[in-house]
CSV table of C-alpha atoms in Angstrom, one decimal:
chain,number,residue,atom,x,y,z
A,296,MET,CA,62.8,163.5,154.3
A,297,THR,CA,60.6,165.6,153.1
A,298,THR,CA,57.4,164.7,150.9
A,299,GLY,CA,57.5,168.4,149.5
A,300,GLU,CA,53.2,167.9,151.0
A,301,ILE,CA,53.0,171.4,152.8
A,302,GLY,CA,50.8,171.2,156.3
A,303,SER,CA,50.3,174.2,158.6
A,304,ASP,CA,48.8,173.7,162.4
A,305,LEU,CA,49.0,176.6,165.3
A,306,GLU,CA,53.0,176.7,166.4
A,307,ILE,CA,51.9,179.2,168.9
A,308,ALA,CA,48.9,181.1,170.6
A,309,THR,CA,49.0,183.5,174.4
A,310,LEU,CA,47.0,185.7,176.2
A,311,THR,CA,49.2,187.3,178.2
A,312,SER,CA,48.4,189.9,180.8
A,313,LEU,CA,51.1,192.7,181.4
A,314,THR,CA,49.3,194.4,184.6
A,315,LEU,CA,49.4,192.3,187.3
A,316,PRO,CA,50.2,193.0,190.8
A,317,TYR,CA,52.8,191.1,192.7
A,318,GLN,CA,55.3,190.7,189.9
A,319,LEU,CA,53.6,188.1,188.7
A,320,GLN,CA,52.6,187.1,184.9
A,321,LEU,CA,50.3,185.1,183.5
A,322,THR,CA,49.6,183.7,179.7
A,323,LEU,CA,46.9,181.8,178.5
A,324,GLY,CA,47.0,179.7,175.7
A,325,LYS,CA,48.6,177.5,173.7
A,326,PHE,CA,52.5,177.9,174.2
A,327,LYS,CA,56.0,177.2,174.6
A,328,PRO,CA,57.3,176.0,177.9
A,329,VAL,CA,60.1,177.2,179.5
A,330,ILE,CA,62.6,173.8,179.5
A,331,GLY,CA,65.4,174.5,180.2
A,332,LYS,CA,66.5,177.6,176.5
A,333,ILE,CA,65.8,176.0,174.1
A,334,ASN,CA,62.5,174.4,173.6
A,335,ILE,CA,60.9,178.1,173.9
A,336,LEU,CA,63.2,179.1,171.0
A,337,HIS,CA,61.2,179.0,167.6
A,338,PRO,CA,63.5,177.5,164.9
A,339,HIS,CA,65.1,180.4,163.3
A,340,ALA,CA,65.9,182.4,166.8
A,341,PHE,CA,68.2,179.3,167.4
A,342,SER,CA,71.8,179.9,166.2
A,343,PHE,CA,72.7,176.7,165.0
A,344,VAL,CA,70.3,174.7,161.9
A,345,ASP,CA,69.1,172.3,164.0
A,346,PHE,CA,68.4,172.1,167.6
A,347,PRO,CA,70.1,169.5,170.0
A,348,LYS,CA,69.5,166.2,169.7
A,349,LEU,CA,68.1,166.2,173.3
A,350,THR,CA,65.5,168.1,172.4
A,351,ALA,CA,64.8,166.4,169.1
A,352,ASN,CA,64.8,162.9,170.8
A,353,TYR,CA,62.8,164.1,174.6
A,354,PHE,CA,60.6,165.8,173.0
A,355,ASP,CA,59.9,167.5,168.8
A,356,SER,CA,62.6,168.7,166.4
A,357,GLU,CA,61.1,171.9,168.0
A,358,GLY,CA,60.5,171.2,170.9
A,359,MET,CA,56.9,170.9,172.6
A,360,ALA,CA,54.2,172.7,173.0
A,361,LEU,CA,51.8,173.4,175.8
A,362,GLU,CA,48.1,173.8,176.1
A,363,GLY,CA,47.1,175.6,179.0
A,364,ALA,CA,48.5,178.1,181.9
A,365,SER,CA,52.0,179.2,182.3
A,366,LEU,CA,52.6,181.7,185.8
A,367,SER,CA,56.0,183.7,186.1
A,368,TRP,CA,56.4,185.9,189.3
A,369,LEU,CA,59.5,188.5,189.9
A,370,VAL,CA,61.4,186.5,192.6
A,371,PRO,CA,62.0,189.7,195.4
A,372,ASN,CA,65.4,189.0,196.5
A,373,PRO,CA,68.4,190.8,198.9
A,374,TYR,CA,71.0,190.1,196.7
A,375,ASP,CA,69.6,192.2,193.7
A,376,PHE,CA,70.1,189.7,190.6
A,377,TYR,CA,67.4,188.5,188.9
A,378,GLN,CA,65.4,185.7,189.5
A,379,GLU,CA,61.8,184.1,187.6
A,380,LEU,CA,60.4,181.2,188.6
A,381,THR,CA,57.7,180.0,186.0
A,382,ILE,CA,54.6,177.2,186.9
A,383,GLU,CA,52.6,176.1,183.7
A,384,ALA,CA,50.2,173.6,183.8
A,385,GLY,CA,48.1,172.5,180.8
A,386,ARG,CA,47.9,169.6,178.3
A,387,VAL,CA,50.4,168.5,175.6
A,388,GLY,CA,49.4,169.5,172.1
A,389,ALA,CA,48.1,168.3,168.6
A,390,GLU,CA,51.4,166.7,168.2
A,391,PRO,CA,52.6,164.1,170.6
A,392,ASN,CA,56.5,164.1,171.8
A,393,ALA,CA,58.5,161.2,172.2
A,394,SER,CA,58.2,162.1,176.4
A,395,LEU,CA,54.7,163.3,176.8
A,396,VAL,CA,51.0,163.1,175.1
A,397,ARG,CA,47.7,164.6,176.1
A,398,GLY,CA,46.8,161.7,177.9
A,399,GLU,CA,43.3,159.8,178.1
A,400,ASN,CA,42.2,160.7,181.7
A,401,SER,CA,42.6,164.1,183.7
A,402,GLN,CA,45.8,164.0,184.5
A,403,LEU,CA,47.8,167.1,183.0
A,404,SER,CA,51.7,168.5,182.4
A,405,TYR,CA,53.5,170.5,184.2
A,406,VAL,CA,55.9,172.5,184.0
A,407,GLY,CA,58.5,174.4,187.1
A,408,HIS,CA,61.0,176.4,185.9
A,409,LEU,CA,63.2,178.9,188.0
A,410,LYS,CA,66.0,180.7,186.1
A,411,ASN,CA,68.6,182.5,188.2
A,412,PHE,CA,70.5,185.8,186.1
A,413,PHE,CA,73.6,187.9,187.0
A,414,ASP,CA,76.2,190.7,186.0
A,415,VAL,CA,79.0,189.1,186.4
A,416,SER,CA,80.6,192.6,184.9
A,417,GLN,CA,79.4,195.3,183.3
A,418,ASN,CA,80.1,192.6,179.6
A,419,SER,CA,79.0,189.5,180.6
A,420,THR,CA,76.3,187.4,182.2
A,421,LEU,CA,76.0,184.5,183.5
A,422,GLU,CA,72.6,182.3,184.0
A,423,PHE,CA,71.6,178.9,186.1
A,424,GLY,CA,68.6,177.6,185.6
A,425,ILE,CA,66.4,174.5,187.4
A,426,THR,CA,63.7,172.7,184.9
A,427,GLY,CA,61.1,169.7,186.9
A,428,LEU,CA,58.5,168.9,184.4
A,429,ASN,CA,55.8,165.5,184.5
A,430,GLY,CA,53.0,164.6,182.5
A,431,PRO,CA,51.8,161.4,181.0
A,432,ASN,CA,53.6,159.4,178.6
A,433,HIS,CA,52.0,157.0,175.8
A,434,PHE,CA,52.6,153.9,177.4
A,435,GLY,CA,49.4,155.4,179.8
A,436,TYR,CA,52.4,155.7,182.4
A,437,SER,CA,53.7,159.0,183.6
A,438,THR,CA,57.2,160.6,182.9
A,439,THR,CA,59.4,162.4,185.1
A,440,MET,CA,62.2,164.8,184.2
A,441,GLY,CA,64.9,167.0,185.8
A,442,GLY,CA,67.0,169.4,183.8
A,443,LEU,CA,69.8,172.4,184.1
A,444,ASP,CA,71.0,174.9,182.0
A,445,LEU,CA,73.6,177.1,182.3
A,446,THR,CA,74.7,180.2,179.7
A,447,TYR,CA,77.6,182.4,180.0
A,448,LYS,CA,77.0,185.5,177.7
A,449,TRP,CA,79.6,187.9,176.7
A,450,LYS,CA,79.6,191.0,174.6
A,451,PRO,CA,81.7,194.0,175.8
A,452,VAL,CA,80.3,197.1,175.7
A,453,GLN,CA,83.4,198.8,173.8
A,454,TYR,CA,82.8,196.3,170.5
A,455,ASN,CA,78.5,196.0,170.4
A,456,VAL,CA,77.7,194.9,167.6
A,457,LEU,CA,81.5,193.1,166.6
A,458,GLN,CA,81.7,191.0,168.8
A,459,SER,CA,80.6,188.8,171.4
A,460,PHE,CA,80.5,184.9,172.8
A,461,THR,CA,78.6,182.3,174.0
A,462,TRP,CA,78.8,179.2,175.7
A,463,GLN,CA,75.2,177.1,176.2
A,464,ASN,CA,74.4,173.9,178.4
A,465,GLU,CA,71.8,171.8,178.7
A,466,LEU,CA,71.5,168.5,181.3
A,467,LEU,CA,67.7,166.2,181.5
A,468,LEU,CA,67.3,163.5,183.2
A,469,SER,CA,64.3,162.0,182.7
A,470,SER,CA,62.8,158.3,184.3
A,471,MET,CA,60.1,157.0,181.9
A,472,ARG,CA,57.4,154.4,183.9
A,473,ILE,CA,57.5,152.2,180.6
A,474,SER,CA,55.4,149.5,182.6
A,475,GLY,CA,54.1,148.5,185.6
A,476,ALA,CA,57.8,147.1,187.0
A,477,ALA,CA,59.6,148.7,184.2
A,478,VAL,CA,60.8,152.6,185.2
A,479,ALA,CA,64.1,153.2,181.6
A,480,LYS,CA,65.8,156.1,183.5
A,481,THR,CA,67.9,157.4,180.7
A,482,HIS,CA,69.7,161.2,179.8
A,483,GLY,CA,70.3,163.5,177.5
A,484,ALA,CA,73.0,166.4,177.5
A,485,TYR,CA,74.3,170.0,175.0
A,486,SER,CA,77.2,172.5,175.8
A,487,LEU,CA,77.6,174.9,172.5
A,488,ALA,CA,79.7,177.6,171.8
A,489,GLU,CA,79.1,181.1,169.4
A,490,TYR,CA,81.9,182.8,168.8
A,491,GLN,CA,80.8,186.5,166.7
A,492,PHE,CA,84.7,188.0,165.2
A,493,ALA,CA,82.7,190.5,163.3
A,494,GLN,CA,80.1,192.5,162.9
A,495,ARG,CA,77.3,190.2,160.0
A,496,TRP,CA,79.8,186.6,160.8
A,497,PHE,CA,79.2,184.2,163.4
A,498,VAL,CA,81.4,180.6,164.0
A,499,GLY,CA,80.4,178.4,166.7
A,500,GLY,CA,80.5,174.3,167.8
A,501,ARG,CA,78.3,172.2,169.7
A,502,TYR,CA,78.5,169.1,171.4
A,503,ASP,CA,75.3,166.6,171.8
A,504,TYR,CA,74.9,163.3,173.6
A,505,SER,CA,71.6,161.9,173.8
A,506,GLN,CA,69.7,159.0,174.7
A,507,TYR,CA,65.7,157.9,173.8
A,508,PRO,CA,63.2,158.7,177.1
A,509,ASP,CA,61.7,155.1,176.6
A,510,ASP,CA,65.1,153.6,175.9
A,511,ALA,CA,68.6,153.8,177.4
A,512,ASN,CA,70.0,151.7,175.5
A,513,ARG,CA,69.6,153.9,172.0
A,514,ARG,CA,72.2,156.9,172.0
A,515,ASP,CA,73.6,159.6,169.6
A,516,ILE,CA,76.5,161.3,169.7
A,517,ALA,CA,76.9,164.7,167.6
A,518,GLU,CA,79.6,167.5,166.8
A,519,THR,CA,78.2,170.3,164.9
A,520,ALA,CA,80.5,173.2,163.1
A,521,LEU,CA,78.7,176.3,161.8
A,522,LEU,CA,79.7,179.5,159.8
A,523,ARG,CA,77.0,181.7,160.3
A,524,PHE,CA,76.7,185.3,158.3
A,525,GLN,CA,74.0,188.3,158.7
A,526,PRO,CA,74.1,190.2,156.0
A,527,THR,CA,70.8,192.2,157.5
A,528,GLU,CA,68.5,192.1,160.7
A,529,PHE,CA,66.4,190.4,158.0
A,530,GLN,CA,68.5,187.7,156.5
A,531,ILE,CA,71.0,185.0,157.2
A,532,VAL,CA,72.5,182.6,156.0
A,533,ALA,CA,74.3,179.5,157.6
A,534,LEU,CA,76.0,176.2,156.6
A,535,GLU,CA,75.9,174.0,159.2
A,536,PHE,CA,78.3,170.8,158.9
A,537,GLN,CA,77.2,167.9,161.6
A,538,HIS,CA,78.6,163.9,162.2
A,539,THR,CA,76.0,161.8,164.1
A,540,GLU,CA,77.4,158.5,165.9
A,541,ARG,CA,74.8,156.3,166.4
A,542,ASN,CA,74.6,152.6,168.8
A,543,TYR,CA,71.5,151.4,166.8
A,544,ASP,CA,72.0,152.6,163.0
A,545,ARG,CA,74.9,154.0,161.0
A,546,SER,CA,76.4,156.8,162.1
A,547,THR,CA,76.4,160.4,159.1
A,548,ASN,CA,77.2,163.3,158.2
A,549,GLN,CA,75.6,166.0,156.7
A,550,VAL,CA,76.0,169.4,154.9
A,551,ILE,CA,73.2,172.0,155.2
A,552,LEU,CA,72.9,175.2,154.1
A,553,ARG,CA,69.9,177.7,155.7
A,554,PHE,CA,69.5,180.9,154.5
A,555,ILE,CA,66.3,182.7,156.7
A,556,PHE,CA,64.7,185.6,155.5
A,557,GLY,CA,61.8,187.6,157.7
A,558,ILE,CA,59.2,190.4,156.5
A,559,GLY,CA,57.7,193.1,158.4
A,560,THR,CA,57.4,193.8,163.2
A,561,HIS,CA,58.5,191.1,164.4
A,562,ALA,CA,58.3,190.5,167.9
A,563,ALA,CA,61.8,190.7,170.0
A,564,HIS,CA,62.8,187.2,171.5
A,565,GLN,CA,63.8,186.4,175.1
A,566,TYR,CA,67.4,187.3,175.3
B,523,MET,CA,79.5,298.5,147.2
B,524,ASN,CA,79.5,295.5,145.2
B,525,LEU,CA,82.5,293.9,146.3
B,526,PHE,CA,81.3,294.4,149.8
B,527,LYS,CA,77.9,293.2,149.0
B,528,THR,CA,79.5,290.0,147.3
B,529,ALA,CA,82.0,289.4,150.5
B,530,SER,CA,79.9,289.7,152.6
B,531,PHE,CA,77.4,287.5,151.1
B,532,LEU,CA,80.3,284.8,150.9
B,533,ILE,CA,81.6,285.6,154.4
B,534,VAL,CA,77.5,284.3,155.0
B,535,ALA,CA,77.1,281.7,153.0
B,536,PHE,CA,80.4,279.9,154.5
B,537,TRP,CA,79.8,280.5,157.8
B,538,LEU,CA,76.0,278.4,157.4
B,539,SER,CA,78.0,275.5,155.1
B,540,TYR,CA,80.1,275.4,158.1
B,541,THR,CA,77.9,275.1,161.1
B,542,ASN,CA,75.8,273.0,158.8
B,543,VAL,CA,79.3,270.3,158.5
B,544,ALA,CA,79.9,271.3,161.9
B,545,ALA,CA,76.3,270.0,162.7
B,546,GLN,CA,76.5,267.2,160.4
B,547,GLU,CA,79.7,266.3,162.4
B,548,LYS,CA,78.4,266.8,165.7
B,549,ASP,CA,75.1,264.6,165.1
B,550,SER,CA,77.6,261.7,163.0
B,551,SER,CA,79.8,260.6,166.2
B,552,ALA,CA,76.5,261.3,168.3
B,553,VAL,CA,75.2,258.4,166.8
B,554,ALA,CA,78.4,256.6,166.9
B,555,ASP,CA,78.4,257.5,170.7
B,556,SER,CA,75.3,256.0,171.0
B,557,LEU,CA,76.2,252.5,169.5
B,558,LEU,CA,79.1,252.3,171.4
B,559,LEU,CA,77.4,252.7,174.3
B,560,LEU,CA,74.7,250.5,173.9
B,561,GLN,CA,77.4,248.0,173.0
B,562,LEU,CA,79.3,248.8,176.3
B,563,GLN,CA,75.7,248.6,178.2
B,564,ARG,CA,75.0,245.2,176.3
B,565,SER,CA,78.7,244.0,177.2
B,566,MET,CA,78.0,244.7,180.9
B,567,GLN,CA,74.7,243.2,180.9
B,568,PRO,CA,74.9,239.4,182.8
B,569,ALA,CA,74.4,236.7,179.9
B,570,THR,CA,71.5,236.0,179.3
B,571,PRO,CA,69.6,233.3,176.4
B,572,ALA,CA,67.3,236.3,174.2
B,573,VAL,CA,64.2,232.9,174.5
B,574,GLN,CA,64.6,230.7,177.2
B,575,ALA,CA,65.3,227.2,175.9
B,576,PRO,CA,62.3,224.8,177.0
B,577,ALA,CA,62.8,222.5,179.6
B,578,THR,CA,64.8,218.8,178.7
B,579,PRO,CA,61.4,216.5,177.6
B,580,ALA,CA,61.1,213.3,179.4
B,581,PRO,CA,62.9,210.1,177.2
B,582,ALA,CA,60.5,209.2,174.4
B,583,PRO,CA,59.9,204.9,174.9
B,584,ARG,CA,61.3,203.4,172.6
B,585,SER,CA,58.2,201.6,171.7
B,586,THR,CA,54.6,201.9,173.1
B,587,LEU,CA,51.2,199.5,173.0
B,588,SER,CA,50.1,199.6,170.0
B,589,THR,CA,46.4,198.1,169.6
B,590,ASN,CA,47.7,198.0,165.5
B,591,PRO,CA,49.5,194.5,165.2
B,592,ALA,CA,52.8,194.0,164.2
B,593,ILE,CA,52.6,191.1,161.7
B,594,SER,CA,55.7,189.8,160.0
B,595,ALA,CA,56.2,186.3,157.8
B,596,ILE,CA,59.8,184.3,158.1
B,597,GLY,CA,61.1,182.2,155.5
B,598,ASP,CA,63.2,179.0,156.4
B,599,PHE,CA,64.9,177.3,153.3
B,600,ARG,CA,67.1,174.9,152.7
B,601,THR,CA,69.4,172.5,151.4
B,602,SER,CA,71.1,169.5,151.8
B,603,TYR,CA,74.1,166.8,151.5
B,604,THR,CA,73.8,163.9,154.2
B,605,ASN,CA,75.7,160.2,153.1
B,606,VAL,CA,73.3,158.1,154.2
B,607,GLY,CA,70.2,157.1,151.9
B,608,PRO,CA,68.4,157.4,148.6
B,609,ARG,CA,68.4,161.0,148.8
B,610,LYS,CA,71.6,162.0,149.6
B,611,VAL,CA,70.6,165.3,148.1
B,612,ASP,CA,67.6,167.9,149.0
B,613,ILE,CA,66.9,170.8,148.9
B,614,TYR,CA,63.5,172.3,150.0
B,615,PHE,CA,61.1,175.3,151.5
B,616,ASN,CA,61.3,173.6,155.6
B,617,GLN,CA,59.1,176.5,157.2
B,618,LEU,CA,57.1,179.6,156.9
B,619,GLU,CA,56.4,181.4,160.0
B,620,LEU,CA,53.5,183.5,160.5
B,621,GLN,CA,53.1,185.8,162.9
B,622,VAL,CA,50.8,188.2,164.0
B,623,SER,CA,50.7,190.2,168.1
B,624,SER,CA,49.5,193.4,169.9
B,625,VAL,CA,48.2,195.1,172.5
B,626,VAL,CA,44.2,193.5,173.3
B,627,ALA,CA,43.6,196.5,175.8
B,628,PRO,CA,45.9,199.0,176.8
B,629,TYR,CA,47.2,197.4,180.8
B,630,GLU,CA,45.0,194.4,180.0
B,631,GLY,CA,46.9,192.1,177.9
B,632,LEU,CA,48.9,190.9,174.9
B,633,ILE,CA,48.1,188.5,172.1
B,634,SER,CA,50.7,186.5,169.8
B,635,CYS,CA,49.6,184.6,167.2
B,636,SER,CA,52.6,182.0,165.4
B,637,HIS,CA,51.5,180.2,162.8
B,638,SER,CA,53.7,178.1,160.6
B,639,ALA,CA,53.5,175.7,157.6
B,640,ARG,CA,55.6,172.7,156.7
B,641,THR,CA,56.8,170.8,153.6
């Protein structure tokens, strides 16, 4: 529920190298770590109005930020496909999330991600990623997570701006030590599909299943439908309906209408 | 006698005018012939461009590194309905994202700042 108060925070601030040798790239500052596909996105860059339940339940409504260093390496391989290994270390931002906190001792949070990107055909690509994560949690112990992501994109050359299709999936497994003897083992996942049927029109659907990192007995299941209209590059109008079932609270139906508008030159987002 | 002079004058005048016209006709045909000859010579020469076209330049990059920062603002306005809770209908300005990005120094680094305000 909104409060009407206006707060502000520094979402990201990074310094990125451009010319390191051996196909390395170093980023310093506050950034969104590479945890699957969703966490690196800004909210306006995501097709749906809200992030998946997995992101909201395990991190924050808009994911998680890290203050530290990120080193990525384009792995040379003989099979001629895009492979990128990213290693990140730092402390969680000022806003603690459900899985990780800044910590009171010298323990840092670590994220590793391996991205594999293939050209299936002239019109389609397949991406497969593996994520590992470890860091201090708010119980004073550690949380360890592992994740998989799989994305298929189809964008026919002859209908470049008129048709496209995306199928994206993520799975996150969590092991959170909550006391000396108890470990909460939970998981969450989502699967979304989006189809562009005209130059400015998109439809999509998403299925969410997510537990909570410290409680395997609570879970959310959500089904979401989306209609999106993009009049220009600088405007998006999205209408979303979401039905959420909770085994610890009432189920909800929600309709959200979102207007996004932008001015100026905005840096490109990752493909 | 006068008749003889008059006739001689007319003959000389006629001859002069004839030779003049003949000369003119000869000159005009010569010009025409010269033009035809020039045209023929040109047609027989190998085709060469009148002006040498410059070599095709390398394609310019779509964007270049610039220390002039790119600045953008993105607003996110929402209205919603939910079947649970006291405030079923809501309308609010969710977020404003300001972003500045630029090259710090050529070949050295890129800085990107993003600042959000929420309600």
